């Protein structure tokens, strides 16, 4: 089913990424700030996964994005069937990039292929620097890492060298962008990289 | 098996609490600061649940606590069997209170009884104010709520009224302690309440 989803994306010439993170790491904010930083270079759509509510989809729609909500009703991750059911609600032929926001969770989503082309993990400074060590499966399975909320670095204990060392052990050479979705810092570099990745896909 | 664990605690006259939270909300810091705030009023032991590593147990042992690590090896929550296997490693007859630190996750741990007397949830200010709405199962199933990292309130968007309203809908009258495990703010009130709860159990 994951392969069928990827086939659907490919046929529509849409690049799809699966964004994973713990609760409150800033997935939705990242998507909205990515839209701004893209400056119209890619036509973006989003699929929002949550246990409950349509809070995130409402935000995306308010920002002018084609968006569809998946409520898992208790499941701790999205799966390929849920994604497959959501895809017809997006105007794929009018999009270049679809961002799928997975359920906030550093464990379950790592184990499920859903049919996107790339997995992106958002780490968050206030979560602490030991997360790669504690959630190795998640850090192993991604192709890009965003380290969000760097504006909070002065206010929380976070040893960036220790963090990076943990990442390097699990996923050597992982492309990493320190960002702040709040201040916008680092967003241009991430958006430029994303555009290149999608154009070269 | 959960009932058997609780029976083991009861026979040893030990009160047991199950602490749940997302990754990096401050579970281990809370435990270490609770130890300080107890001022010797209760003899504390801890059981640390993680996918991997013994980072948290090492911290607890360094603080002078009897501590045992459970590595779930990928499971997103502790279960009663894991707890049962860990219990013989703690000197229960010399303890009044055991704090079980569950895997960092706002979904799975809500669905598993492990045999403790009380469930405690730690929310974290930088996670954002919409978490009760998005993770209702977790907020419904706890008997106390700690709102940690209140020292970060000046630096992040967080509407406390919106947060509290979401909690109230799911769990009316839930005992709530705003705290900062970093600055120690609110820790005495939490520790006093905990002592009373254990003594009256």
Short mmCIF file of N, CA, C and O in Angstrom, two decimals, chain A residues 22-25 27-28 50-53 55-56 59 74-76 101 103-108 111 126-128 130-131 133-136 149 151-152 155-157 162 182, chain B residues 22-25 27-28 50-53 55-56 59 74-76 101 103-108 111 126-128 130-131 133-136 149 151-152 155-157 162 182:
data_model
loop_
_atom_site.label_atom_id
_atom_site.label_comp_id
_atom_site.label_asym_id
_atom_site.label_seq_id
_atom_site.Cartn_x
_atom_site.Cartn_y
_atom_site.Cartn_z
N UNK A 22 8.41 14.70 18.13
CA UNK A 22 7.60 14.53 19.34
C UNK A 22 6.51 15.60 19.40
O UNK A 22 6.55 16.56 18.64
N UNK A 23 5.56 15.44 20.31
CA UNK A 23 4.49 16.45 20.43
C UNK A 23 5.08 17.82 20.73
O UNK A 23 5.93 17.97 21.61
N UNK A 24 4.65 18.81 19.96
CA UNK A 24 5.06 20.17 20.28
C UNK A 24 6.45 20.55 19.84
O UNK A 24 6.97 21.59 20.24
N UNK A 25 7.07 19.76 18.98
CA UNK A 25 8.41 20.12 18.49
C UNK A 25 8.33 21.20 17.41
O UNK A 25 9.33 21.84 17.09
N UNK A 27 6.02 20.93 14.29
CA UNK A 27 5.78 20.42 12.95
C UNK A 27 4.90 21.38 12.14
O UNK A 27 5.23 21.72 11.00
N UNK A 28 3.78 21.77 12.73
CA UNK A 28 2.86 22.64 11.98
C UNK A 28 3.47 24.01 11.72
O UNK A 28 3.36 24.55 10.61
N UNK A 50 -3.26 13.45 13.31
CA UNK A 50 -3.41 13.67 14.75
C UNK A 50 -4.33 12.60 15.31
O UNK A 50 -5.15 12.05 14.58
N UNK A 51 -4.23 12.35 16.60
CA UNK A 51 -5.20 11.47 17.24
C UNK A 51 -6.60 12.05 17.11
O UNK A 51 -7.57 11.34 16.87
N UNK A 52 -6.69 13.37 17.32
CA UNK A 52 -7.98 14.04 17.39
C UNK A 52 -7.81 15.50 17.00
O UNK A 52 -6.70 16.00 16.98
N UNK A 53 -8.92 16.15 16.70
CA UNK A 53 -9.03 17.56 16.33
C UNK A 53 -8.54 17.85 14.90
O UNK A 53 -7.84 17.04 14.29
N UNK A 55 -7.14 21.04 14.48
CA UNK A 55 -6.45 22.29 14.78
C UNK A 55 -5.39 22.61 13.73
O UNK A 55 -5.31 23.73 13.22
N UNK A 56 -4.57 21.61 13.39
CA UNK A 56 -3.46 21.86 12.48
C UNK A 56 -3.94 22.12 11.05
O UNK A 56 -3.41 22.99 10.35
N UNK A 59 -5.22 25.57 10.69
CA UNK A 59 -4.12 26.54 10.54
C UNK A 59 -3.59 26.54 9.11
O UNK A 59 -3.31 27.60 8.54
N UNK A 74 -6.62 7.42 18.03
CA UNK A 74 -5.91 6.70 19.09
C UNK A 74 -4.63 6.04 18.62
O UNK A 74 -3.72 5.80 19.40
N UNK A 75 -4.53 5.75 17.32
CA UNK A 75 -3.32 5.14 16.79
C UNK A 75 -2.15 6.13 16.89
O UNK A 75 -2.32 7.32 16.61
N UNK A 76 -0.97 5.64 17.22
CA UNK A 76 0.16 6.51 17.53
C UNK A 76 0.99 6.88 16.29
O UNK A 76 2.09 7.40 16.40
N UNK A 101 2.31 15.51 7.85
CA UNK A 101 2.68 15.69 9.25
C UNK A 101 2.19 14.49 10.03
O UNK A 101 1.00 14.30 10.22
N UNK A 103 1.78 11.83 13.37
CA UNK A 103 1.38 12.01 14.77
C UNK A 103 2.62 12.34 15.61
O UNK A 103 3.70 11.83 15.36
N UNK A 104 2.46 13.23 16.57
CA UNK A 104 3.58 13.61 17.44
C UNK A 104 4.04 12.46 18.28
O UNK A 104 3.38 12.06 19.24
N UNK A 105 5.20 11.88 17.94
CA UNK A 105 5.62 10.64 18.57
C UNK A 105 7.02 10.29 18.07
O UNK A 105 7.25 10.32 16.86
N UNK A 106 7.94 9.96 18.97
CA UNK A 106 9.30 9.61 18.55
C UNK A 106 9.51 8.10 18.46
O UNK A 106 10.65 7.65 18.31
N UNK A 107 8.42 7.32 18.58
CA UNK A 107 8.62 5.88 18.57
C UNK A 107 7.91 5.25 17.37
O UNK A 107 8.52 4.84 16.40
N UNK A 108 6.58 5.20 17.42
CA UNK A 108 5.81 4.42 16.46
C UNK A 108 6.01 4.81 15.00
O UNK A 108 6.15 3.93 14.14
N UNK A 111 8.42 3.06 12.45
CA UNK A 111 8.29 1.67 12.00
C UNK A 111 7.34 1.48 10.83
O UNK A 111 7.09 0.36 10.42
N UNK A 126 14.31 22.50 23.47
CA UNK A 126 13.91 22.27 24.87
C UNK A 126 13.66 20.81 25.23
O UNK A 126 13.55 20.48 26.41
N UNK A 127 13.60 19.93 24.25
CA UNK A 127 13.49 18.49 24.55
C UNK A 127 14.76 17.93 25.17
O UNK A 127 14.74 16.85 25.76
N UNK A 128 15.88 18.61 24.95
CA UNK A 128 17.14 18.12 25.51
C UNK A 128 18.01 17.42 24.50
O UNK A 128 17.56 16.99 23.44
N UNK A 130 19.74 14.61 24.70
CA UNK A 130 19.95 13.16 24.76
C UNK A 130 18.97 12.36 23.90
O UNK A 130 18.99 11.13 23.94
N UNK A 131 18.14 13.04 23.14
CA UNK A 131 17.09 12.33 22.40
C UNK A 131 17.61 11.36 21.36
O UNK A 131 17.03 10.29 21.18
N UNK A 133 20.11 9.42 21.53
CA UNK A 133 20.51 8.22 22.27
C UNK A 133 19.30 7.42 22.73
O UNK A 133 19.33 6.20 22.76
N UNK A 134 18.23 8.13 23.08
CA UNK A 134 17.06 7.47 23.66
C UNK A 134 16.06 6.99 22.62
O UNK A 134 15.25 6.11 22.91
N UNK A 135 16.07 7.60 21.44
CA UNK A 135 15.11 7.23 20.38
C UNK A 135 15.86 6.91 19.09
O UNK A 135 15.66 7.55 18.06
N UNK A 136 16.75 5.91 19.17
CA UNK A 136 17.65 5.65 18.03
C UNK A 136 16.93 5.27 16.75
O UNK A 136 17.36 5.67 15.67
N UNK A 149 13.65 25.55 17.32
CA UNK A 149 13.62 26.34 18.56
C UNK A 149 15.03 26.71 19.04
O UNK A 149 15.29 26.75 20.24
N UNK A 151 16.14 29.49 19.05
CA UNK A 151 16.02 30.74 19.80
C UNK A 151 15.96 30.50 21.31
O UNK A 151 16.19 31.43 22.10
N UNK A 152 15.68 29.25 21.72
CA UNK A 152 15.61 28.94 23.16
C UNK A 152 16.95 28.47 23.73
O UNK A 152 17.06 28.20 24.93
N UNK A 155 18.26 29.65 27.06
CA UNK A 155 17.42 29.48 28.25
C UNK A 155 17.32 28.04 28.74
O UNK A 155 16.68 27.78 29.75
N UNK A 156 17.86 27.11 27.99
CA UNK A 156 17.75 25.70 28.40
C UNK A 156 19.11 25.02 28.31
O UNK A 156 19.96 25.44 27.52
N UNK A 157 19.33 23.98 29.13
CA UNK A 157 20.59 23.25 29.02
C UNK A 157 20.57 22.38 27.77
O UNK A 157 19.67 21.56 27.60
N UNK A 162 27.22 17.15 22.11
CA UNK A 162 26.72 15.85 22.59
C UNK A 162 25.56 15.38 21.71
O UNK A 162 25.50 14.20 21.32
N UNK A 182 9.99 30.10 14.83
CA UNK A 182 9.44 31.31 15.45
C UNK A 182 10.09 32.57 14.86
O UNK A 182 9.41 33.48 14.39
N UNK B 22 5.66 13.55 27.08
CA UNK B 22 6.35 13.42 25.80
C UNK B 22 7.87 13.43 26.02
O UNK B 22 8.34 13.77 27.11
N UNK B 23 8.61 13.08 24.98
CA UNK B 23 10.08 13.11 25.11
C UNK B 23 10.55 14.50 25.51
O UNK B 23 10.14 15.50 24.91
N UNK B 24 11.39 14.55 26.52
CA UNK B 24 12.01 15.82 26.88
C UNK B 24 11.13 16.79 27.64
O UNK B 24 11.47 17.96 27.78
N UNK B 25 10.02 16.32 28.19
CA UNK B 25 9.16 17.20 28.99
C UNK B 25 9.75 17.42 30.38
O UNK B 25 9.34 18.34 31.09
N UNK B 27 10.83 14.48 32.69
CA UNK B 27 10.46 13.44 33.66
C UNK B 27 11.60 13.17 34.65
O UNK B 27 11.40 13.14 35.86
N UNK B 28 12.79 12.95 34.10
CA UNK B 28 13.92 12.62 34.97
C UNK B 28 14.30 13.80 35.85
O UNK B 28 14.57 13.63 37.05
N UNK B 50 12.86 3.26 29.07
CA UNK B 50 13.35 3.89 27.84
C UNK B 50 13.45 2.84 26.76
O UNK B 50 13.57 1.65 27.05
N UNK B 51 13.43 3.28 25.51
CA UNK B 51 13.69 2.34 24.41
C UNK B 51 15.09 1.77 24.54
O UNK B 51 15.33 0.59 24.33
N UNK B 52 16.04 2.66 24.87
CA UNK B 52 17.45 2.28 24.88
C UNK B 52 18.20 3.16 25.86
O UNK B 52 17.69 4.20 26.29
N UNK B 53 19.38 2.77 26.22
CA UNK B 53 20.32 3.47 27.12
C UNK B 53 19.91 3.39 28.59
O UNK B 53 18.78 3.08 28.94
N UNK B 55 20.80 6.18 30.51
CA UNK B 55 21.15 7.56 30.86
C UNK B 55 20.39 8.01 32.10
O UNK B 55 20.97 8.57 33.04
N UNK B 56 19.08 7.76 32.14
CA UNK B 56 18.25 8.25 33.24
C UNK B 56 18.56 7.53 34.54
O UNK B 56 18.62 8.14 35.61
N UNK B 59 21.68 8.81 36.08
CA UNK B 59 21.45 10.08 36.79
C UNK B 59 20.82 9.83 38.17
O UNK B 59 21.19 10.46 39.15
N UNK B 74 12.27 -0.87 21.83
CA UNK B 74 11.44 -0.44 20.70
C UNK B 74 9.99 -0.24 21.07
O UNK B 74 9.27 0.49 20.40
N UNK B 75 9.51 -0.90 22.12
CA UNK B 75 8.12 -0.72 22.52
C UNK B 75 7.91 0.70 23.03
O UNK B 75 8.76 1.26 23.72
N UNK B 76 6.74 1.26 22.72
CA UNK B 76 6.50 2.67 22.99
C UNK B 76 5.91 2.93 24.37
O UNK B 76 5.46 4.02 24.67
N UNK B 101 9.12 5.92 35.69
CA UNK B 101 9.17 6.86 34.57
C UNK B 101 8.90 6.11 33.30
O UNK B 101 9.70 5.30 32.85
N UNK B 103 8.03 5.47 29.14
CA UNK B 103 8.68 5.90 27.90
C UNK B 103 8.10 7.25 27.47
O UNK B 103 6.91 7.49 27.64
N UNK B 104 8.94 8.12 26.94
CA UNK B 104 8.47 9.44 26.50
C UNK B 104 7.52 9.33 25.34
O UNK B 104 7.93 9.05 24.21
N UNK B 105 6.22 9.57 25.61
CA UNK B 105 5.21 9.29 24.60
C UNK B 105 3.86 9.77 25.12
O UNK B 105 3.51 9.47 26.26
N UNK B 106 3.11 10.49 24.32
CA UNK B 106 1.78 10.96 24.77
C UNK B 106 0.64 10.08 24.26
O UNK B 106 -0.51 10.46 24.39
N UNK B 107 0.98 8.94 23.67
CA UNK B 107 -0.08 8.10 23.13
C UNK B 107 -0.14 6.76 23.85
O UNK B 107 -1.01 6.50 24.69
N UNK B 108 0.83 5.90 23.56
CA UNK B 108 0.75 4.49 23.98
C UNK B 108 0.61 4.29 25.49
O UNK B 108 -0.20 3.48 25.92
N UNK B 111 -2.71 3.65 27.43
CA UNK B 111 -3.56 2.48 27.24
C UNK B 111 -3.16 1.27 28.07
O UNK B 111 -3.75 0.21 27.94
N UNK B 126 7.06 24.58 26.41
CA UNK B 126 7.44 24.74 25.00
C UNK B 126 6.74 23.78 24.05
O UNK B 126 6.83 23.95 22.83
N UNK B 127 6.06 22.76 24.55
CA UNK B 127 5.28 21.88 23.68
C UNK B 127 4.07 22.60 23.09
O UNK B 127 3.50 22.13 22.10
N UNK B 128 3.63 23.65 23.76
CA UNK B 128 2.47 24.37 23.25
C UNK B 128 1.19 24.07 24.03
O UNK B 128 1.10 23.07 24.73
N UNK B 130 -1.87 23.44 22.96
CA UNK B 130 -2.95 22.65 22.35
C UNK B 130 -2.85 21.15 22.63
O UNK B 130 -3.64 20.37 22.11
N UNK B 131 -1.93 20.75 23.47
CA UNK B 131 -1.72 19.31 23.67
C UNK B 131 -2.89 18.57 24.31
O UNK B 131 -3.17 17.43 23.91
N UNK B 133 -5.99 19.01 23.73
CA UNK B 133 -6.93 18.79 22.64
C UNK B 133 -6.44 17.68 21.70
O UNK B 133 -7.23 16.91 21.15
N UNK B 134 -5.14 17.61 21.52
CA UNK B 134 -4.59 16.66 20.54
C UNK B 134 -4.31 15.28 21.13
O UNK B 134 -4.22 14.31 20.37
N UNK B 135 -4.11 15.20 22.43
CA UNK B 135 -3.81 13.91 23.07
C UNK B 135 -4.79 13.67 24.21
O UNK B 135 -4.40 13.52 25.37
N UNK B 136 -6.10 13.61 23.88
CA UNK B 136 -7.12 13.55 24.93
C UNK B 136 -7.01 12.31 25.82
O UNK B 136 -7.25 12.41 27.03
N UNK B 149 8.54 23.61 33.10
CA UNK B 149 9.27 24.62 32.30
C UNK B 149 8.51 25.95 32.25
O UNK B 149 8.54 26.64 31.22
N UNK B 151 9.45 28.47 33.55
CA UNK B 151 10.48 29.52 33.38
C UNK B 151 10.60 29.94 31.91
O UNK B 151 11.15 31.01 31.61
N UNK B 152 10.07 29.11 30.98
CA UNK B 152 10.15 29.46 29.55
C UNK B 152 8.93 30.24 29.05
O UNK B 152 8.88 30.63 27.88
N UNK B 155 9.25 33.23 26.75
CA UNK B 155 9.96 33.07 25.48
C UNK B 155 9.20 32.27 24.42
O UNK B 155 9.68 32.13 23.29
N UNK B 156 8.04 31.70 24.81
CA UNK B 156 7.30 30.88 23.85
C UNK B 156 5.83 31.28 23.87
O UNK B 156 5.33 31.75 24.88
N UNK B 157 5.14 31.07 22.73
CA UNK B 157 3.70 31.36 22.74
C UNK B 157 2.97 30.26 23.50
O UNK B 157 3.09 29.08 23.17
N UNK B 162 -6.27 28.81 27.51
CA UNK B 162 -6.66 27.84 26.48
C UNK B 162 -6.23 26.43 26.89
O UNK B 162 -6.98 25.46 26.74
N UNK B 182 13.80 23.19 36.60
CA UNK B 182 15.09 23.88 36.46
C UNK B 182 15.31 24.88 37.61
O UNK B 182 16.33 24.84 38.29
#
